[in-house]
Structure formats: structure tokens, C-alpha cells
Tab-separated table of C-alpha atoms and ligand atoms in Angstrom:
chain	number	residue	atom	x	y	z
O	1	MET	CA	-25.189	32.059	29.392
O	2	ALA	CA	-24.462	33.277	25.850
O	3	ALA	CA	-26.472	31.482	23.167
O	4	LEU	CA	-24.471	28.821	21.343
O	5	LYS	CA	-24.090	29.437	17.628
O	6	ALA	CA	-22.694	27.634	14.602
O	7	LEU	CA	-19.131	28.718	13.796
O	8	GLY	CA	-18.730	31.490	11.206
O	9	GLY	CA	-18.397	29.995	7.743
O	10	THR	CA	-20.302	26.835	8.707
O	11	SER	CA	-24.044	26.346	8.489
O	12	ASP	CA	-26.936	24.112	9.435
O	13	THR	CA	-29.113	22.621	6.735
O	14	PHE	CA	-32.777	22.321	7.637
O	15	PRO	CA	-35.231	19.964	5.896
O	16	GLU	CA	-36.446	22.445	3.225
O	17	GLU	CA	-32.884	22.985	2.069
O	18	ALA	CA	-31.780	19.419	2.729
O	19	SER	CA	-34.338	18.241	0.188
O	20	ARG	CA	-32.656	20.444	-2.468
O	21	TRP	CA	-29.307	18.923	-1.552
O	22	GLN	CA	-30.737	15.430	-1.775
O	23	ARG	CA	-32.160	16.055	-5.236
O	24	LEU	CA	-28.891	17.556	-6.419
O	25	GLU	CA	-26.925	14.618	-5.061
O	26	ALA	CA	-29.337	11.982	-6.356
O	27	SER	CA	-29.268	13.352	-9.908
O	28	ALA	CA	-25.462	13.635	-9.737
O	29	ARG	CA	-25.147	9.997	-8.702
O	30	GLU	CA	-27.369	8.948	-11.601
O	31	ILE	CA	-25.339	10.884	-14.162
O	32	LEU	CA	-22.014	9.701	-12.707
O	33	ALA	CA	-23.173	6.087	-12.944
O	34	LEU	CA	-24.069	6.690	-16.620
O	35	TYR	CA	-20.427	7.596	-17.239
O	36	GLY	CA	-19.078	4.614	-15.283
O	37	TYR	CA	-17.977	6.373	-12.071
O	38	GLN	CA	-18.126	4.691	-8.677
O	39	GLU	CA	-18.146	6.297	-5.263
O	40	VAL	CA	-15.118	6.451	-2.993
O	41	ARG	CA	-15.326	7.722	0.595
O	42	THR	CA	-12.179	8.894	2.329
O	43	PRO	CA	-11.751	10.184	5.912
O	44	LEU	CA	-12.342	13.835	6.738
O	45	LEU	CA	-9.162	13.725	8.826
O	46	GLU	CA	-5.792	12.888	7.254
O	47	GLU	CA	-2.148	13.223	8.114
O	48	ALA	CA	-1.201	16.772	7.167
O	49	ALA	CA	1.535	15.348	4.919
O	50	VAL	CA	-1.152	14.084	2.521
O	51	PHE	CA	-1.730	17.717	1.602
O	52	THR	CA	1.727	19.215	2.060
O	53	GLN	CA	3.231	16.543	-0.218
O	54	SER	CA	0.598	16.883	-2.894
O	55	LEU	CA	-0.388	20.540	-2.978
O	56	GLY	CA	3.139	21.777	-2.321
O	57	GLN	CA	4.564	23.755	0.602
O	58	SER	CA	3.947	27.091	-1.092
O	59	ASP	CA	0.350	26.461	-1.982
O	60	GLU	CA	-2.020	28.916	-0.313
O	61	ILE	CA	-4.297	26.153	0.883
O	62	VAL	CA	-1.332	24.657	2.720
O	63	THR	CA	0.179	27.907	3.974
O	64	LYS	CA	-2.979	29.745	4.966
O	65	GLN	CA	-6.118	27.642	4.844
O	66	MET	CA	-5.566	24.221	6.390
O	67	TYR	CA	-7.208	23.355	9.678
O	68	LEU	CA	-4.308	21.679	11.450
O	69	LEU	CA	-4.410	19.826	14.720
O	70	LYS	CA	-2.139	17.554	16.693
O	71	ASP	CA	-3.400	14.260	18.046
O	72	ARG	CA	-2.340	12.903	21.445
O	73	GLY	CA	0.649	11.189	19.896
O	74	GLY	CA	1.815	14.542	18.500
O	75	ARG	CA	1.051	13.699	14.871
O	76	GLU	CA	0.145	16.632	12.591
O	77	LEU	CA	-3.348	16.069	11.218
O	78	ALA	CA	-5.486	18.137	8.883
O	79	LEU	CA	-9.177	18.397	8.119
O	80	ARG	CA	-9.274	17.757	4.399
O	81	PRO	CA	-9.293	21.034	2.443
O	82	GLU	CA	-9.926	19.224	-0.853
O	83	GLY	CA	-10.610	15.736	-2.179
O	84	THR	CA	-7.951	14.951	-4.785
O	85	ALA	CA	-5.000	14.359	-2.449
O	86	PRO	CA	-6.910	11.948	-0.153
O	87	VAL	CA	-8.239	10.019	-3.163
O	88	VAL	CA	-4.712	9.709	-4.570
O	89	ARG	CA	-3.466	8.614	-1.121
O	90	ALA	CA	-6.207	5.953	-0.993
O	91	PHE	CA	-5.571	4.891	-4.613
O	92	VAL	CA	-1.890	4.269	-3.886
O	93	GLU	CA	-2.553	2.689	-0.467
O	94	ARG	CA	-4.957	0.215	-2.093
O	95	GLY	CA	-2.316	-0.644	-4.710
O	96	LEU	CA	-4.548	0.464	-7.595
O	97	ASP	CA	-1.572	2.243	-9.173
O	98	LYS	CA	-0.061	-1.190	-9.860
O	99	THR	CA	-3.083	-2.881	-11.393
O	100	GLY	CA	-3.114	-0.894	-14.663
O	101	GLY	CA	-6.353	-0.062	-16.450
O	102	LEU	CA	-8.771	2.732	-15.829
O	103	THR	CA	-10.227	3.770	-12.457
O	104	ARG	CA	-13.121	6.234	-12.328
O	105	LEU	CA	-14.060	7.485	-8.880
O	106	TYR	CA	-16.303	10.162	-7.466
O	107	TYR	CA	-16.821	11.624	-3.996
O	108	LEU	CA	-19.314	13.852	-2.345
O	109	GLY	CA	-18.746	15.437	1.021
O	110	PRO	CA	-17.517	18.252	3.237
O	111	MET	CA	-14.159	20.015	2.870
O	112	PHE	CA	-12.646	22.531	5.288
O	113	ARG	CA	-10.677	25.693	4.593
O	114	ALA	CA	-9.846	28.421	7.091
O	115	GLU	CA	-10.818	31.278	4.791
O	116	ARG	CA	-12.422	34.596	5.619
O	117	PRO	CA	-16.114	33.746	5.219
O	118	GLN	CA	-18.184	35.692	2.687
O	119	ALA	CA	-20.976	34.922	0.236
O	120	GLY	CA	-19.990	31.693	-1.512
O	121	ARG	CA	-16.869	31.249	0.595
O	122	LYS	CA	-17.269	28.995	3.580
O	123	ARG	CA	-15.055	27.232	6.078
O	124	GLN	CA	-16.985	24.005	5.728
O	125	PHE	CA	-18.299	23.484	2.215
O	126	HIS	CA	-19.183	20.503	0.075
O	127	GLN	CA	-17.625	19.216	-3.099
O	128	LEU	CA	-18.732	16.753	-5.694
O	129	GLY	CA	-15.488	15.563	-7.231
O	130	VAL	CA	-14.449	13.047	-9.847
O	131	GLU	CA	-11.005	11.574	-10.456
O	132	VAL	CA	-10.016	9.370	-13.405
O	133	PHE	CA	-6.772	7.394	-13.173
O	134	GLY	CA	-4.913	5.521	-15.884
O	135	THR	CA	-5.093	7.519	-19.086
O	136	ALA	CA	-3.345	10.557	-20.529
O	137	SER	CA	-5.658	10.637	-23.540
O	138	PRO	CA	-6.899	14.120	-24.462
O	139	TYR	CA	-10.229	12.458	-25.241
O	140	GLN	CA	-10.489	11.574	-21.562
O	141	ASP	CA	-10.084	15.285	-20.795
O	142	ALA	CA	-12.873	16.005	-23.265
O	143	GLU	CA	-15.140	13.396	-21.708
O	144	VAL	CA	-14.483	14.741	-18.190
O	145	LEU	CA	-15.566	18.186	-19.405
O	146	LEU	CA	-18.570	16.677	-21.154
O	147	LEU	CA	-19.556	15.077	-17.834
O	148	LEU	CA	-19.062	18.363	-15.986
O	149	THR	CA	-21.317	20.244	-18.373
O	150	ARG	CA	-23.824	17.378	-18.431
O	151	LEU	CA	-24.177	17.721	-14.652
O	152	LEU	CA	-24.811	21.464	-15.010
O	153	CYS	CA	-27.429	20.824	-17.724
O	154	GLU	CA	-29.077	18.178	-15.566
O	155	TRP	CA	-29.337	20.811	-12.814
O	156	ARG	CA	-30.987	23.106	-15.389
O	157	MET	CA	-28.171	25.671	-15.337
O	158	LYS	CA	-27.310	27.527	-18.529
O	159	ASP	CA	-25.586	30.713	-17.534
O	160	TRP	CA	-22.070	29.354	-16.895
O	161	THR	CA	-18.781	29.729	-18.728
O	162	LEU	CA	-16.280	26.917	-19.041
O	163	LYS	CA	-12.718	28.266	-19.290
O	164	ILE	CA	-9.884	26.001	-20.316
O	165	ASN	CA	-6.128	26.280	-20.720
O	166	SER	CA	-2.983	24.159	-20.879
O	167	ILE	CA	-0.150	24.926	-18.461
O	168	GLY	CA	2.173	22.366	-20.055
O	169	CYS	CA	3.913	19.344	-18.551
O	170	GLN	CA	6.625	19.252	-15.858
O	171	GLY	CA	9.230	19.432	-18.622
O	172	ASP	CA	7.798	22.785	-19.722
O	173	ARG	CA	7.427	24.151	-16.221
O	174	ALA	CA	10.975	25.434	-15.596
O	175	ARG	CA	10.979	27.278	-18.937
O	176	ILE	CA	7.531	28.793	-18.389
O	177	LEU	CA	8.405	29.915	-14.858
O	178	SER	CA	11.670	31.532	-15.839
O	179	ASP	CA	10.028	33.291	-18.831
O	180	LEU	CA	7.325	34.566	-16.538
O	181	LYS	CA	9.786	35.664	-13.888
O	182	SER	CA	11.987	37.601	-16.280
O	183	ARG	CA	8.937	39.227	-17.815
O	184	LEU	CA	7.442	40.267	-14.460
O	185	THR	CA	10.584	41.176	-12.498
O	186	PRO	CA	10.870	44.667	-14.096
O	187	HIS	CA	7.281	45.332	-12.891
O	188	ARG	CA	7.942	43.974	-9.393
O	189	GLN	CA	7.157	47.254	-7.585
O	190	LYS	CA	3.786	47.513	-9.297
O	191	LEU	CA	2.690	44.045	-8.133
O	192	CYS	CA	0.613	43.662	-4.968
O	193	ARG	CA	2.398	42.476	-1.828
O	194	ASP	CA	1.142	38.873	-2.215
O	195	CYS	CA	2.301	38.777	-5.836
O	196	GLN	CA	5.746	40.079	-4.905
O	197	VAL	CA	6.088	36.963	-2.728
O	198	ARG	CA	4.568	34.818	-5.484
O	199	LEU	CA	7.149	36.147	-7.921
O	200	GLU	CA	9.791	34.271	-5.894
O	201	LYS	CA	7.799	31.235	-4.791
O	202	ASN	CA	5.095	30.529	-7.330
O	203	PRO	CA	4.957	33.076	-10.185
O	204	LEU	CA	2.181	31.189	-12.001
O	205	ARG	CA	-0.264	32.295	-9.323
O	206	ILE	CA	0.273	35.952	-10.283
O	207	LEU	CA	-1.823	35.203	-13.359
O	208	ASP	CA	-4.715	34.431	-10.993
O	209	CYS	CA	-4.535	37.714	-9.090
O	210	LYS	CA	-7.629	39.888	-9.379
O	211	LYS	CA	-5.797	43.179	-8.577
O	212	ALA	CA	-5.808	45.573	-11.521
O	213	ASP	CA	-2.050	46.345	-11.461
O	214	CYS	CA	-1.105	42.666	-11.344
O	215	GLN	CA	-3.486	41.919	-14.199
O	216	LYS	CA	-1.946	44.755	-16.191
O	217	ALA	CA	1.556	43.370	-15.589
O	218	THR	CA	0.525	39.930	-16.880
O	219	ASP	CA	-1.461	41.265	-19.831
O	220	GLY	CA	-0.666	39.294	-22.963
O	221	VAL	CA	1.004	36.361	-21.179
O	222	ASP	CA	0.152	33.199	-23.100
O	223	PHE	CA	1.873	29.835	-22.642
O	224	SER	CA	0.540	28.315	-25.804
O	225	LYS	CA	3.857	29.057	-27.512
O	226	ALA	CA	5.954	27.979	-24.527
O	227	VAL	CA	4.488	24.492	-24.069
O	228	CYS	CA	6.151	21.546	-25.809
O	229	GLU	CA	4.846	20.068	-29.039
O	230	ALA	CA	3.177	17.097	-27.335
O	231	CYS	CA	1.278	19.337	-24.895
O	232	ALA	CA	0.263	21.708	-27.712
O	233	ALA	CA	-1.012	18.762	-29.798
O	234	GLN	CA	-2.907	17.371	-26.789
O	235	PHE	CA	-4.607	20.723	-26.284
O	236	ILE	CA	-5.660	20.919	-29.938
O	237	GLN	CA	-7.121	17.397	-29.756
O	238	LEU	CA	-8.999	18.419	-26.639
O	239	THR	CA	-10.501	21.587	-28.102
O	240	GLU	CA	-11.435	19.845	-31.356
O	241	SER	CA	-13.234	17.056	-29.570
O	242	LEU	CA	-15.037	19.527	-27.283
O	243	SER	CA	-16.358	21.261	-30.379
O	244	LEU	CA	-17.466	17.927	-31.823
O	245	LEU	CA	-19.229	17.080	-28.551
O	246	GLN	CA	-20.826	20.543	-28.565
O	247	VAL	CA	-19.326	21.491	-25.219
O	248	LYS	CA	-19.131	25.286	-25.082
O	249	PHE	CA	-15.815	26.644	-23.814
O	250	VAL	CA	-13.532	29.649	-23.987
O	251	ARG	CA	-9.775	29.508	-23.904
O	252	ASP	CA	-8.306	31.544	-21.059
O	253	PRO	CA	-4.502	31.763	-21.300
O	254	HIS	CA	-4.355	33.038	-17.700
O	255	LEU	CA	-6.146	30.085	-16.153
O	256	VAL	CA	-3.475	28.401	-14.021
O	257	ARG	CA	-5.579	27.247	-11.025
O	258	GLY	CA	-4.485	27.558	-7.431
O	259	LEU	CA	-3.267	24.051	-6.767
O	260	ASP	CA	0.276	23.014	-7.410
O	261	TYR	CA	-0.286	19.539	-8.790
O	262	TYR	CA	-1.752	20.423	-12.177
O	263	THR	CA	-0.085	19.653	-15.487
O	264	ARG	CA	-1.378	20.277	-19.015
O	265	THR	CA	-5.169	20.782	-19.078
O	266	THR	CA	-6.686	23.119	-16.487
O	267	PHE	CA	-10.263	24.352	-16.419
O	268	GLU	CA	-12.782	26.245	-14.353
O	269	VAL	CA	-16.514	26.909	-14.570
O	270	GLU	CA	-17.673	30.395	-13.686
O	271	HIS	CA	-21.141	31.641	-12.980
O	272	PRO	CA	-22.080	35.345	-12.949
O	273	ALA	CA	-24.623	34.938	-10.136
O	274	LEU	CA	-21.855	34.426	-7.600
O	275	GLY	CA	-20.064	37.787	-7.620
O	276	VAL	CA	-16.384	37.689	-6.648
O	277	GLN	CA	-16.304	33.975	-5.728
O	278	ASN	CA	-17.545	33.088	-9.173
O	279	ALA	CA	-15.994	29.625	-9.648
O	280	ILE	CA	-18.544	26.884	-9.198
O	281	GLY	CA	-16.007	24.243	-10.058
O	282	GLY	CA	-12.588	23.541	-11.418
O	283	GLY	CA	-10.058	20.890	-12.102
O	284	GLY	CA	-7.414	19.642	-14.437
O	285	ARG	CA	-4.901	16.996	-15.272
O	286	TYR	CA	-2.359	15.917	-12.645
O	287	ASP	CA	-0.146	13.393	-14.394
O	288	ASP	CA	2.691	13.505	-11.838
O	289	LEU	CA	0.779	13.458	-8.569
O	290	VAL	CA	0.373	9.699	-8.091
O	291	ALA	CA	4.141	9.228	-8.367
O	292	ARG	CA	4.751	12.286	-6.175
O	293	MET	CA	2.631	10.624	-3.484
O	294	GLY	CA	4.623	7.406	-3.574
O	295	GLY	CA	2.837	5.434	-6.305
O	296	GLN	CA	3.752	4.245	-9.775
O	297	PRO	CA	3.445	7.003	-12.374
O	298	VAL	CA	-0.239	6.997	-13.345
O	299	PRO	CA	-1.721	9.889	-15.314
O	300	ALA	CA	-4.954	11.334	-13.948
O	301	ILE	CA	-7.525	14.074	-14.356
O	302	GLY	CA	-10.470	15.296	-12.312
O	303	PHE	CA	-12.609	18.174	-11.145
O	304	ALA	CA	-14.634	19.291	-8.161
O	305	LEU	CA	-17.801	21.353	-8.032
O	306	GLY	CA	-18.553	23.457	-4.960
O	307	LEU	CA	-22.102	22.420	-4.143
O	308	GLU	CA	-23.040	25.476	-2.050
O	309	ARG	CA	-22.065	27.615	-5.045
O	310	VAL	CA	-23.926	25.344	-7.446
O	311	LEU	CA	-27.058	25.722	-5.320
O	312	MET	CA	-26.638	29.512	-5.090
O	313	ALA	CA	-26.276	29.769	-8.854
O	314	GLN	CA	-29.096	27.318	-9.494
O	315	GLU	CA	-31.404	29.341	-7.255
O	316	LYS	CA	-30.796	32.415	-9.430
O	317	GLU	CA	-31.423	30.509	-12.638
O	318	VAL	CA	-34.255	28.238	-11.557
O	319	PRO	CA	-36.309	30.099	-8.939
O	320	ASN	CA	-38.754	28.158	-6.744
O	321	ASP	CA	-37.070	24.938	-7.618
O	322	SER	CA	-38.020	23.336	-4.300
O	323	PRO	CA	-41.305	21.486	-4.232
O	324	ASP	CA	-43.309	21.857	-1.033
O	325	LEU	CA	-41.841	19.850	1.737
O	326	MET	CA	-43.919	16.874	2.734
O	327	GLY	CA	-43.401	15.495	6.229
O	328	ALA	CA	-45.630	12.427	5.708
O	329	LYS	CA	-48.583	11.458	3.518
O	330	VAL	CA	-50.839	10.229	6.301
O	331	PHE	CA	-51.469	11.470	9.818
O	332	VAL	CA	-53.228	9.296	12.403
O	333	ALA	CA	-54.999	11.569	14.869
O	334	THR	CA	-56.434	10.639	18.248
O	335	VAL	CA	-59.471	11.894	20.145
O	336	ASP	CA	-58.320	10.686	23.552
O	337	PHE	CA	-54.796	10.309	24.912
O	338	ASN	CA	-55.558	6.661	25.781
O	339	ASP	CA	-56.122	5.962	22.066
O	340	VAL	CA	-52.478	6.728	21.223
O	341	PRO	CA	-51.236	3.079	21.370
O	342	LEU	CA	-53.996	2.027	18.931
O	343	ALA	CA	-53.072	4.947	16.662
O	344	MET	CA	-49.477	3.723	16.702
O	345	VAL	CA	-50.632	0.274	15.580
O	346	LEU	CA	-52.685	1.827	12.763
O	347	ALA	CA	-49.757	3.999	11.672
O	348	GLU	CA	-47.301	1.104	11.662
O	349	GLY	CA	-49.712	-0.850	9.417
O	350	VAL	CA	-49.698	2.075	6.941
O	351	ARG	CA	-45.888	2.283	6.974
O	352	ARG	CA	-45.612	-1.472	6.335
O	353	HIS	CA	-47.239	-0.733	2.971
O	354	GLY	CA	-44.515	1.767	2.185
O	355	ILE	CA	-46.639	4.868	2.836
O	356	SER	CA	-45.173	7.544	5.096
O	357	CYS	CA	-47.276	8.055	8.172
O	358	VAL	CA	-47.042	9.942	11.461
O	359	ALA	CA	-49.262	9.248	14.486
O	360	ASN	CA	-50.115	11.742	17.183
O	361	LEU	CA	-48.309	10.605	20.350
O	362	ASP	CA	-49.226	13.507	22.577
O	363	ASP	CA	-52.135	14.624	24.733
O	364	ARG	CA	-53.252	17.395	22.368
O	365	PRO	CA	-56.663	18.583	21.165
O	366	LEU	CA	-57.719	17.292	17.745
O	367	LYS	CA	-57.626	20.853	16.352
O	368	ARG	CA	-53.890	21.167	17.140
O	369	GLN	CA	-53.275	17.772	15.574
O	370	LEU	CA	-55.000	18.833	12.352
O	371	GLU	CA	-52.862	21.988	12.293
O	372	GLN	CA	-49.769	19.819	12.629
O	373	ALA	CA	-50.985	17.547	9.789
O	374	GLN	CA	-51.528	20.668	7.663
O	375	LYS	CA	-48.021	21.918	8.427
O	376	TRP	CA	-46.560	18.599	7.381
O	377	ARG	CA	-48.689	18.671	4.233
O	378	CYS	CA	-50.281	15.307	5.013
O	379	GLN	CA	-52.850	14.358	2.399
O	380	VAL	CA	-55.132	12.287	4.621
O	381	VAL	CA	-55.814	12.222	8.350
O	382	ALA	CA	-57.139	8.938	9.775
O	383	ILE	CA	-59.045	8.983	13.066
O	384	GLN	CA	-60.370	6.076	15.083
O	385	GLY	CA	-61.671	7.347	18.393
O	386	GLU	CA	-64.088	5.536	20.667
O	387	SER	CA	-67.200	6.460	18.641
O	388	GLU	CA	-65.596	5.175	15.388
O	389	ARG	CA	-64.535	1.968	17.135
O	390	LEU	CA	-68.072	1.368	18.389
O	391	LYS	CA	-69.375	1.804	14.829
O	392	GLY	CA	-66.537	-0.396	13.433
O	393	VAL	CA	-65.270	2.380	11.111
O	394	VAL	CA	-62.225	4.585	10.512
O	395	ALA	CA	-62.779	8.252	9.678
O	396	LEU	CA	-60.663	9.552	6.783
O	397	LYS	CA	-60.288	13.286	6.269
O	398	GLN	CA	-58.878	14.578	2.985
O	399	MET	CA	-56.889	17.653	3.887
O	400	ALA	CA	-57.150	19.393	0.506
O	401	SER	CA	-60.957	19.304	0.299
O	402	ARG	CA	-61.555	19.073	4.085
O	403	THR	CA	-64.120	16.342	3.363
O	404	GLN	CA	-64.470	13.491	5.834
O	405	ILE	CA	-65.880	10.002	5.258
O	406	GLU	CA	-66.308	6.951	7.418
O	407	VAL	CA	-65.098	3.646	6.014
O	408	PRO	CA	-65.774	0.152	7.473
O	409	GLU	CA	-62.667	-1.132	9.268
O	410	GLY	CA	-62.187	-3.975	6.795
O	411	HIS	CA	-61.907	-1.567	3.813
O	412	TRP	CA	-60.291	1.459	5.297
O	413	PHE	CA	-56.817	0.805	3.978
O	414	SER	CA	-57.872	0.283	0.353
O	415	LYS	CA	-59.941	3.483	0.607
O	416	LEU	CA	-56.914	5.286	2.018
O	417	GLN	CA	-54.810	4.159	-0.957
O	418	GLU	CA	-57.553	5.342	-3.316
O	419	LEU	CA	-57.682	8.774	-1.648
O	420	LEU	CA	-53.901	9.139	-1.802
O	421	LYS	CA	-53.997	8.496	-5.538
O	422	SER	CA	-56.803	10.996	-6.226
H	1	LIG	P1	-10.733	23.998	-6.035
H	1	LIG	O1	-10.783	24.938	-7.195
H	1	LIG	O2	-9.866	24.385	-4.899
H	1	LIG	O3	-10.296	22.587	-6.618
H	1	LIG	O4	-12.194	23.763	-5.503
H	1	LIG	C1	-13.225	23.342	-6.343
H	1	LIG	C2	-14.486	24.123	-6.055
H	1	LIG	O5	-14.818	24.035	-4.671
H	1	LIG	C3	-14.373	25.614	-6.313
H	1	LIG	O6	-14.553	25.915	-7.681
H	1	LIG	C4	-15.513	26.148	-5.472
H	1	LIG	O7	-16.751	26.011	-6.158
H	1	LIG	C5	-15.519	25.213	-4.293
H	1	LIG	N1	-14.864	25.864	-3.148
H	1	LIG	C6	-13.546	25.976	-2.913
H	1	LIG	N2	-13.330	26.643	-1.755
H	1	LIG	C7	-14.539	26.967	-1.272
H	1	LIG	C8	-14.991	27.653	-0.105
H	1	LIG	N3	-14.151	28.142	0.810
H	1	LIG	N4	-16.331	27.807	0.072
H	1	LIG	C9	-17.218	27.311	-0.838
H	1	LIG	N5	-16.843	26.643	-1.937
H	1	LIG	C10	-15.530	26.477	-2.161
H	1	LIG	C11	-10.114	21.483	-5.862
H	1	LIG	O8	-10.458	21.372	-4.718
H	1	LIG	C12	-9.524	20.332	-6.644
H	1	LIG	N6	-9.341	19.208	-5.730
H	1	LIG	C13	-10.419	19.974	-7.823
H	1	LIG	C14	-9.880	18.808	-8.586
H	1	LIG	C15	-10.315	17.533	-8.558
H	1	LIG	N7	-8.842	18.852	-9.429
H	1	LIG	C16	-8.640	17.634	-9.916
H	1	LIG	N8	-9.525	16.832	-9.358
């Protein structure tokens, strides 16, 4: 029988790596709490309409990358390709669009996109995302970017570039699209095949294309003069407050982002360690999406960081970031298989004091058990075989120094605590 393997573009995370994930997630949760964000968890499976309505029918995630399935009742379902649309769906379903005020949410979890896998591009990947509902203030945009860069600093990453742009409001959109179309139509034949389709369906995305000819055709395109006065003023307030907050950024007039729901501010963080898939995160304002998904009009902004990419980039910047993995602090070894139940009692007593402990449960020679304790990086091995029991002692072996002492039964635990501290 052929060996079973994980699907391409998905991966298993073993303990060494899982501990890096846990540290990344724990520090993120701490920082997010500092800024007043609370966690929301939404299902991995949604009605496909959650995404088609929000991202738009022409969006590439919808047309090419969604994992679609039909349930037994024939409903079209999708594995979530991103977190914003489900959070907006949940926000409206809960009636939070009607309560007024500010809502700050974050989520952490897997997303699914049927993309061709390559370094940094997976079919199941993880995002840390934040969404703020209830304010159109440019200072909120600035604070969201401050939070984004604070997370990167917390993860000890320096080598990133934050790119920002404004793509204007819905009122500006028709004008910007028709300007872009009339500018690019004479160069139609020079555009790549995808961009020729985009020219009809979604010309903004041509600005994103990495192909040299398409980039040449869009050279010099800048919406800053095409956006309305209010959007232009909002963008100036944003950039001025970023400077005041000492958030480093560059303005990229071609940054339009892939998703259809953005209005006004868009941004992306790039990292050179990642090669072609160099975006570790991105986001923007989406002031019309809540209404588009059936709610009251509530302005909103958010971002998501791709955690696999964050870890890849972090590894380049902060080598050997992982401390040695520790399976347990204490190992209770046995001399005879019949001693195992007593070893279990001893181990449970250690755990009750909040100290991690593993007991040998197998019929294995002591030497093998010590090798196992070494592998798990246990600090102390406790042994109480028949000879120790007759003497009324517990033997404690310090793994670092390989020294062994015998301690009277009544004192063994306080001695163990002392050894663990030394
Ligand atoms: P996005 O740019 O599609 O935005 O994804 C955000 C990040 O997820 C990317 O910058 C990248 O790091 C990571 N990512 C995306 N696709 C993959 C993949 N196939 N493999 C590995 N990592 C990937 C969004 O998803 C928006 N919902 C962000 C947002 C939140 N906008 C407003 N609020």
C-alpha cells in the first residue's frame, strides 16, 4: 500500500516548531490585549456566498482559489480563504452593526486557498487578523498600522517595509477605473493574458501584476490626484500621524491589494527574506463591506499577517530563536516493571505541585530510561526501586552533572525542588 502523505501545500507541525508557534501566538495575544482587541472565532466552513458577496465575483480568490464543496442538502460551502468576510458576517449576524460604538476583534487560525504551492505559498496557512468596526477616523488607520509594526518589533523583526496607499472611496472608484481603462487600452496587446481579462473586469489589479510589460504599461499611474478631497485629506492625516508615531512607511501608488472590498487606505508589509511571495501581511479600510453584507453602514479597517511567512522571515532575522525543547522537568524511572504503579503515584505527586513530570510505564532497562530522560531534557530523574524503598530513600539524579544522591523519603520533594532551582 502506498504510504499516506499530507496533501501538497499543507504541513504537519511537530513539537519543536509548535513551540515557536505558541510563543508567536502568546506574544501576539499580549500585544493585542494592550490595544484593546478581543478574540473572535468563526467557523472554518461557511456558505460560499459569504465570500462571493464580499470579495466580489471577479476576485481571484473567488474565481480560482476557493475550496468549494456541496453538503448533502446541495448547499454551496467554502473553506474560508480569509478571515475578514466571516468576521463581518458574524458581526452583522450578532447585530453589532446596530449597537454603535467601537468593536475591536482579532482572530488566529487556518485559512485555505487552492493555490499552486511554493515557498511561502500554502493551501492551508494561518493568519493573525484584526478588524476594527465603527470608526472612519484616519487616526484609527494610523493606530492599526502602529499595532501591526508593534507586533513585528515584538517578534524582533526589523527588515520589513510597510507600503501604504489610498485607492479612494466608492465615489472615486468609477472615475479611477475609467481613467485607468482609457490609459491602458492602447497598450492592451502588450499586457499579459491575465491582465487583458483584468482590463475588462478589474483593471485595478493590473497595477499588482509582476510581469515587466504590465508594469511598464502602468508606470506613472498615481491615484493621489484622482481621489476626492475628503480621501486625500484623510490620507494626509494618516501619513502625518504615522510620522508622529515614528512608524516607518513608504507610499506606493500601485498598491491596490487583491481583494475587492477595500476603500481608501490600503497597505502591505513586505519582507526581503521571502522571495517572490514577499508579503507577510496586508490590509486596509473597507467602509462599505458591512452594508454590502446586509448590515447597517459601519466603517471598518483591518489587516492579516500570514504566520508561516512571519516565521520564515523571523527565522532569517533571528536565527536559533527556538530554545531547546523540554518534554518534562522530572522523570521517574523504575528498576523493575512491578514498580511502575508506585512510580506513577510519585509522578502524580510531583505534577500536583505544578512541576512537569513523566514516569516510565514500560518494561525497559534503566539505561534506556535515562536515555529517554536525556532526550526529553529532564533536569532530574527520581528512582525508588526496591533497595531505595528498603532504605526509606528516593534517589535523585541530576542529569546535567550526572551526580546522584539519596534523600530520606520525608524530604525528597523539597530536595527535588531545590535541585530544579539550582
Ligand atoms: P491577504 O493579503 O489575502 O489579505 O492575506 C494576508 C496575508 O496572508 C498575506 O500577506 C500573506 O502573508 C498570507 N497569505 C495569503 N495567502 C497565503 C498562502 N497561500 N500561503 C501562505 N500565506 C498566505 C487578507 O486575507 C485580508 N482578509 C486581510 C485583511 C483583514 N484586510 C482587512 N482585514
